Coordinates of C-alpha atoms in Angstrom, one line a residue:
X1 CA 229.0 -124.7 202.8
X2 CA 228.0 -121.9 205.4
X3 CA 224.5 -122.0 206.8
X4 CA 222.2 -118.9 206.2
X5 CA 221.0 -117.8 209.6
X6 CA 218.2 -115.2 210.2
X7 CA 217.4 -114.8 206.5
X8 CA 213.9 -113.6 207.7
X9 CA 213.3 -111.2 210.6
X10 CA 210.4 -113.1 212.3
X11 CA 209.3 -109.9 214.3
X12 CA 209.1 -107.9 211.2
X13 CA 207.0 -110.9 209.3
X14 CA 204.9 -111.1 212.5
X15 CA 204.0 -107.4 212.6
X16 CA 203.2 -107.7 208.5
X17 CA 201.2 -110.7 209.2
X18 CA 199.0 -108.8 212.0
X19 CA 198.6 -105.8 209.3
X20 CA 197.5 -108.2 206.7
X21 CA 195.1 -109.9 209.1
X22 CA 193.5 -106.4 210.0
X23 CA 193.1 -105.3 206.5
X24 CA 191.4 -108.6 205.9
X25 CA 189.1 -108.3 208.5
X26 CA 188.3 -104.7 207.5
X27 CA 187.6 -105.8 204.0
X28 CA 185.3 -108.4 205.2
X29 CA 183.4 -106.4 207.2
X30 CA 183.0 -103.6 204.3
X31 CA 182.2 -106.4 202.0
X32 CA 185.3 -105.6 199.7
X33 CA 187.5 -108.0 197.8
X34 CA 190.5 -109.5 200.5
X35 CA 193.4 -107.4 200.3
X36 CA 196.5 -108.5 198.3
X37 CA 199.4 -110.0 200.1
X38 CA 202.2 -107.5 200.9
X39 CA 205.6 -107.6 199.0
X40 CA 207.2 -108.6 202.2
X41 CA 205.2 -111.5 203.0
X42 CA 205.6 -112.8 199.6
X43 CA 209.3 -112.7 199.5
X44 CA 209.6 -114.2 203.1
X45 CA 207.4 -117.2 201.6
X46 CA 209.8 -117.3 198.6
X47 CA 212.8 -117.2 201.1
X48 CA 211.6 -120.1 203.2
X49 CA 210.6 -122.5 200.4
X50 CA 213.9 -122.0 198.6
X51 CA 215.9 -122.6 201.9
X52 CA 213.7 -125.4 202.8
X53 CA 214.6 -127.0 199.7
X54 CA 218.2 -126.7 200.1
X55 CA 218.3 -128.8 203.3
X56 CA 219.6 -132.3 202.9
X57 CA 216.2 -133.9 203.3
X58 CA 215.1 -132.3 199.9
X59 CA 218.4 -131.6 198.1
X60 CA 218.8 -134.5 196.0
X61 CA 215.3 -134.6 194.1
X62 CA 215.2 -133.6 190.7
X63 CA 211.7 -132.0 190.9
X64 CA 212.9 -129.7 193.4
X65 CA 211.5 -126.7 191.6
X66 CA 207.9 -128.2 191.5
X67 CA 208.4 -128.9 195.4
X68 CA 209.1 -124.9 195.8
X69 CA 206.3 -124.3 193.5
X70 CA 203.9 -126.3 195.7
X71 CA 205.3 -124.9 198.9
X72 CA 204.8 -121.3 197.5
X73 CA 201.1 -121.9 196.6
X74 CA 200.2 -123.7 199.7
X75 CA 202.0 -120.9 201.9
X76 CA 200.2 -118.1 200.0
X77 CA 196.8 -119.6 200.3
X78 CA 197.4 -120.1 204.0
X79 CA 198.1 -116.4 204.5
X80 CA 194.7 -115.7 205.5
X81 CA 194.3 -118.6 208.0
X82 CA 197.3 -117.3 210.0
X83 CA 195.8 -116.9 213.4
X84 CA 198.0 -114.2 215.7
X85 CA 196.3 -115.1 218.9
X86 CA 197.4 -118.8 218.4
X87 CA 201.2 -118.2 217.8
X88 CA 203.7 -115.5 217.3
X89 CA 206.0 -117.3 214.9
X90 CA 204.9 -117.0 211.2
X91 CA 208.2 -118.3 210.0
X92 CA 207.5 -122.0 211.7
X93 CA 203.9 -121.6 210.6
X94 CA 205.0 -121.2 206.7
X95 CA 207.9 -123.7 207.1
X96 CA 205.6 -126.1 208.2
X97 CA 203.4 -125.6 205.4
X98 CA 206.2 -125.8 203.0
X99 CA 207.4 -128.6 204.2
X100 CA 204.2 -130.7 204.2
X101 CA 203.8 -129.4 200.5
X102 CA 207.2 -130.9 199.7
X103 CA 206.3 -134.3 201.4
X104 CA 203.2 -134.5 199.3
X105 CA 205.0 -133.6 196.1
X106 CA 207.6 -136.4 196.7
X107 CA 204.7 -138.8 197.5
X108 CA 203.3 -137.8 194.1
X109 CA 206.5 -138.3 192.2
X110 CA 206.9 -141.5 193.8
X111 CA 203.6 -142.7 192.7
X112 CA 204.3 -141.5 189.1
X113 CA 207.4 -143.4 189.1
X114 CA 206.0 -146.5 190.4
X115 CA 203.1 -146.2 187.6
X116 CA 205.8 -145.6 184.9
X117 CA 207.9 -148.8 185.8
X118 CA 204.8 -151.1 186.5
X119 CA 203.8 -150.1 183.0
X120 CA 207.1 -150.8 181.8
X121 CA 206.7 -154.5 183.4
X122 CA 203.5 -154.7 181.7
X123 CA 204.5 -153.8 178.3
X124 CA 206.7 -156.7 178.2
X125 CA 204.1 -159.1 179.6
X126 CA 201.7 -158.0 176.4
X127 CA 204.5 -158.2 174.1
X128 CA 204.9 -161.8 175.1
X129 CA 201.2 -162.6 174.8
X130 CA 201.1 -161.1 171.5
X131 CA 204.2 -162.6 170.1
X132 CA 203.3 -166.1 171.5
X133 CA 206.5 -168.5 171.4
X134 CA 208.7 -166.6 169.7
X135 CA 212.2 -165.9 170.5
X136 CA 211.5 -162.7 172.3
X137 CA 212.1 -163.0 176.1
X138 CA 211.3 -160.5 178.8
X139 CA 214.1 -158.8 179.6
X140 CA 213.9 -158.1 183.4
X141 CA 215.3 -154.8 184.6
X142 CA 216.3 -154.9 188.3
X143 CA 215.8 -151.3 188.9
X144 CA 212.1 -151.3 187.6
X145 CA 211.3 -154.3 189.6
X146 CA 213.2 -152.7 192.8
X147 CA 210.9 -149.7 192.5
X148 CA 207.7 -151.5 191.9
X149 CA 208.4 -153.9 194.8
X150 CA 209.4 -151.4 197.3
X151 CA 206.3 -149.1 196.5
X152 CA 204.0 -152.2 196.9
X153 CA 205.8 -153.1 200.1
X154 CA 205.2 -149.6 201.3
X155 CA 201.4 -149.7 200.7
X156 CA 201.2 -153.2 202.5
X157 CA 203.0 -151.8 205.5
X158 CA 200.6 -148.8 205.4
X159 CA 197.6 -150.8 205.6
X160 CA 198.8 -153.3 208.2
X161 CA 199.5 -150.5 210.5
X162 CA 195.9 -149.0 210.6
X163 CA 194.9 -148.8 214.2
X164 CA 193.2 -152.2 215.3
X165 CA 190.5 -151.9 217.9
X166 CA 188.5 -154.6 219.7
X167 CA 188.5 -157.9 218.5
X168 CA 190.9 -157.6 215.5
X169 CA 193.4 -156.0 218.4
X170 CA 193.2 -159.3 220.4
X171 CA 193.3 -161.0 217.5
X172 CA 196.5 -159.6 216.3
X173 CA 198.1 -159.9 219.7
X174 CA 197.1 -163.6 219.7
X175 CA 199.0 -164.3 216.5
X176 CA 201.9 -162.6 217.6
X177 CA 202.5 -164.9 220.4

């Protein structure tokens, strides 16, 4: 598959962002409504999000359209925050915003998958309680168990790596020795 190069002209996008910024400042000073984002900026954001979703990091997810939608929404919301005095690279600015939106969507979907599989496990436990000593046995689903275990392990690792200070840090170092 051929790589898509230079699908956005960064200089033209930068000029459009400066023009939008000037119109925004003018409308604020006159007390008018914010100006609408230009078609070129909107098309550029759409291209950035669609092409970012083609990267191998994100290509295998079934909820890729939701990721793209989140990226577009976040980028459009951030158009007014672009500061040409800080950077002259709006392509990188919007790519980073879309990247973070994609990561947030993945985290949300993983949490939902965890909840679904945890409920699946709990439904078997509830059936056992209601049925008593009947012949119904809990059928273990290895995939569900693995999803639940990996998500819970991730949560405990995150809590473990919270930055320790003072006495906690000293105690942690003592325990490792």
